[in-house]
Tab-separated table of C-alpha atoms in Angstrom:
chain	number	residue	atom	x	y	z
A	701	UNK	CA	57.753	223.384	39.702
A	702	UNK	CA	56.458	220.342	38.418
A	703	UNK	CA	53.728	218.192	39.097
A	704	UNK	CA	53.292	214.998	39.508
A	705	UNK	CA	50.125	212.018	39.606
A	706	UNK	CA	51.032	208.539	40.961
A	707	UNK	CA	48.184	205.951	41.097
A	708	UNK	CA	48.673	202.942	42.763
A	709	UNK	CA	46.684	199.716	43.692
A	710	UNK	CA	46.846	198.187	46.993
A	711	UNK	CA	45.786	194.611	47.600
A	712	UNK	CA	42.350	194.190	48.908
A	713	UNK	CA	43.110	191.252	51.434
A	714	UNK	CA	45.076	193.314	53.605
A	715	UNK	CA	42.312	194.621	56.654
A	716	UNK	CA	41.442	198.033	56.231
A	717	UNK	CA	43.777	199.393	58.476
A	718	UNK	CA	46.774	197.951	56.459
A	719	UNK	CA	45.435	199.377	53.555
A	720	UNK	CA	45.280	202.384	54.679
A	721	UNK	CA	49.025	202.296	56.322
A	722	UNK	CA	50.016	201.523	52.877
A	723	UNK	CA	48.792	204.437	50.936
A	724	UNK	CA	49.709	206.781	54.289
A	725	UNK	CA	53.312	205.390	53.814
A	726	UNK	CA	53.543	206.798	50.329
A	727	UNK	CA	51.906	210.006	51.443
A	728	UNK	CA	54.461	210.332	54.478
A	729	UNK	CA	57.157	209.464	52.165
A	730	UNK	CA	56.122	212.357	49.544
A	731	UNK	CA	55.987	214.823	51.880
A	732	UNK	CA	59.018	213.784	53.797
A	733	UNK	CA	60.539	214.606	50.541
A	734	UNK	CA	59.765	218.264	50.903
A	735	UNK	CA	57.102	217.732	47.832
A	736	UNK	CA	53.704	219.111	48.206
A	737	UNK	CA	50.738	217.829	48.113
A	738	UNK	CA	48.060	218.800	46.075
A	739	UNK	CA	45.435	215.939	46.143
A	740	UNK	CA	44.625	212.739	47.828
A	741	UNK	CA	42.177	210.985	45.715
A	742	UNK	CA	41.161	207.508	47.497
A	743	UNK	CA	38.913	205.765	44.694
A	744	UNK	CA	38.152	202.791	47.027
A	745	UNK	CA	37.839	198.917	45.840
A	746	UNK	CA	37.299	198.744	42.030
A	747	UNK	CA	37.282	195.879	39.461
A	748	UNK	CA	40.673	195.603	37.764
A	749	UNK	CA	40.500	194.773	33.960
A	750	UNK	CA	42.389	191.619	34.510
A	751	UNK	CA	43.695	189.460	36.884
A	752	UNK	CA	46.526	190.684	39.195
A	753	UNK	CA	48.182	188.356	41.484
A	754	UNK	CA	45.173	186.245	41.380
A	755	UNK	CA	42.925	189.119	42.477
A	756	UNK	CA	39.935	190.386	40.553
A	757	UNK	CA	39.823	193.838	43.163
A	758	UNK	CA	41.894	196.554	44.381
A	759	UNK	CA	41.699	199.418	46.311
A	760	UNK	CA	42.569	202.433	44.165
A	761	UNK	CA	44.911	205.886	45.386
A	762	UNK	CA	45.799	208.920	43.503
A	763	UNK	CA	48.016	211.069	44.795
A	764	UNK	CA	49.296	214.604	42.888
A	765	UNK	CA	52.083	216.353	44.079
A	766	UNK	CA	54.507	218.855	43.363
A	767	UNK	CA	58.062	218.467	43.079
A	768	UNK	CA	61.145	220.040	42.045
A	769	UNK	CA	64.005	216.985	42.919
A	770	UNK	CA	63.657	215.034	39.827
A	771	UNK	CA	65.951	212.402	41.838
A	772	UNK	CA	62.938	211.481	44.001
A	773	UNK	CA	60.906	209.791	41.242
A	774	UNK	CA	62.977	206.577	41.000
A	775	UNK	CA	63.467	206.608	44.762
A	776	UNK	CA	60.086	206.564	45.098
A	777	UNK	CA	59.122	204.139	42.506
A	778	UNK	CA	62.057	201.530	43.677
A	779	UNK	CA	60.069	201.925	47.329
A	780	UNK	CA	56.613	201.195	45.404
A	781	UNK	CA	58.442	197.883	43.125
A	782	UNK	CA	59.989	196.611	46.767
A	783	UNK	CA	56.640	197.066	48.604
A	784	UNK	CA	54.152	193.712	48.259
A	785	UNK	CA	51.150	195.297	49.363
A	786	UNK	CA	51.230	197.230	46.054
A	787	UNK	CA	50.034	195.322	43.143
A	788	UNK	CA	50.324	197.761	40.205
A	789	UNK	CA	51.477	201.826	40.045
A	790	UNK	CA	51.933	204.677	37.696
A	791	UNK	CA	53.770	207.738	37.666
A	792	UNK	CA	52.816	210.226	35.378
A	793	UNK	CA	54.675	214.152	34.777
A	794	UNK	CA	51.262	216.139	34.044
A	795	UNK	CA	51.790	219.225	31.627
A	796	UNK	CA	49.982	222.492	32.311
A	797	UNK	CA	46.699	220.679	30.121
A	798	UNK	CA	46.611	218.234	33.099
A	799	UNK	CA	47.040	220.249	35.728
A	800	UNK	CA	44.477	222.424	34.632
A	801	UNK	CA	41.697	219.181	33.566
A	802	UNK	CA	42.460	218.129	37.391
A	803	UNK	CA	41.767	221.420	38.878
A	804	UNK	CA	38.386	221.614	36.817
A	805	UNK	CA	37.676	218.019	37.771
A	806	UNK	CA	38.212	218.713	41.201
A	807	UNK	CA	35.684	221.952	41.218
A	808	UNK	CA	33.516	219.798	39.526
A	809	UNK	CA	33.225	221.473	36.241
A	810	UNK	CA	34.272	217.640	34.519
A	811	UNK	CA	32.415	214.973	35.264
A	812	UNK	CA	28.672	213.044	35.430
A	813	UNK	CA	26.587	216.380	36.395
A	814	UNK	CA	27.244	219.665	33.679
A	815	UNK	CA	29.427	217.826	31.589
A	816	UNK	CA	28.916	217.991	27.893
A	817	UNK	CA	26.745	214.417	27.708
A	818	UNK	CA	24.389	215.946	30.385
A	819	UNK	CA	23.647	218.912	28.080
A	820	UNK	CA	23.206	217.033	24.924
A	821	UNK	CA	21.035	215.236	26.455
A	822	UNK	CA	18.557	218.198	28.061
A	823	UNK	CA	19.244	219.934	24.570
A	824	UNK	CA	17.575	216.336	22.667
A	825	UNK	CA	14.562	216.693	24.986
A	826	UNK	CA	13.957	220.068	24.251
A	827	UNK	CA	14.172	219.434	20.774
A	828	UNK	CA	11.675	216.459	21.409
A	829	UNK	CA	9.691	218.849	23.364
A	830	UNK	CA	9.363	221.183	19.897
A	831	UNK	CA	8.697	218.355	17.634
A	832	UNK	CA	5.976	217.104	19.497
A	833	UNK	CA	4.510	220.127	20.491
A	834	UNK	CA	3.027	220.661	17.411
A	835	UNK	CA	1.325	217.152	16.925
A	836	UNK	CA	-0.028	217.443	20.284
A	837	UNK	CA	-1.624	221.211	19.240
A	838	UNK	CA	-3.381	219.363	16.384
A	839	UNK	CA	-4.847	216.138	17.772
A	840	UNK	CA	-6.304	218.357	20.769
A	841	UNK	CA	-7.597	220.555	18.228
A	842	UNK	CA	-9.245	217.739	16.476
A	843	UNK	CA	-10.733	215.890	19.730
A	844	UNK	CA	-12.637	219.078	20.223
């Protein structure tokens, strides 16, 4: 079976109840596919990198799925391209190396807290701790 991760931007003037009978109608129409789906990710209003449609914002969805019609895709992107409430989207096939960095992300293993930069950085303070820890043994020593 294979999976599936379509992001999608929503325009931020809508109310919030538009907004979120946008991203439901790509959920609905996923599903009503006979897809599966495997996470609804809604990132909330972020800063786009440039200027879309004369907006500076958008309210971000991710939505993974699997899927085994291969005809759906298009279908689905045509309904995205048709759909003005939908500034920008992307459809992307993830292999088994993305399916598996999602799951991990999702568990939290990836990310801000236990990542890799957080333990460089408590492994440079303890070897702070050791550098200094000496100094500090011989400038008490000599105040005494």
């Amino acid at each position: 079976m294979r999976q599936y991760e379509v992001n999608f931007i929503v325009d931020p003037v809508l109310s919030g109840d538009e907004i979120k009978e946008a991203a439901q109608t790509y959920v609905n129409l996923i599903q009503d596919s006979g897809n599966k789906i495997v996470h609804l990710d809604e990132m909330g209003l972020r800063q786009l990198a440039y200027p879309i449609k004369k907006r500076t914002t958008g309210m971000y969805y991710c939505v993974e799925f699997q899927n085994e019609d291969t005809t759906f895709i298009p279908k689905m992107e045509l309904a995205l391209r048709r759909d003005e409430r939908i500034m920008r989207f992307l459809t992307v096939k993830l292999d088994r190396h993305g399916v598996e960095y999602n799951d991990k992300k999702r568990k939290g293993l990836i990310g801000k807290k236990g990542g890799k930069q957080e333990k460089l950085k408590e492994e440079i303070k303890e070897v702070k701790k050791e550098a200094v820890a000496p100094i500090a043994k011989s400038v008490k020593s000599e105040e005494e």
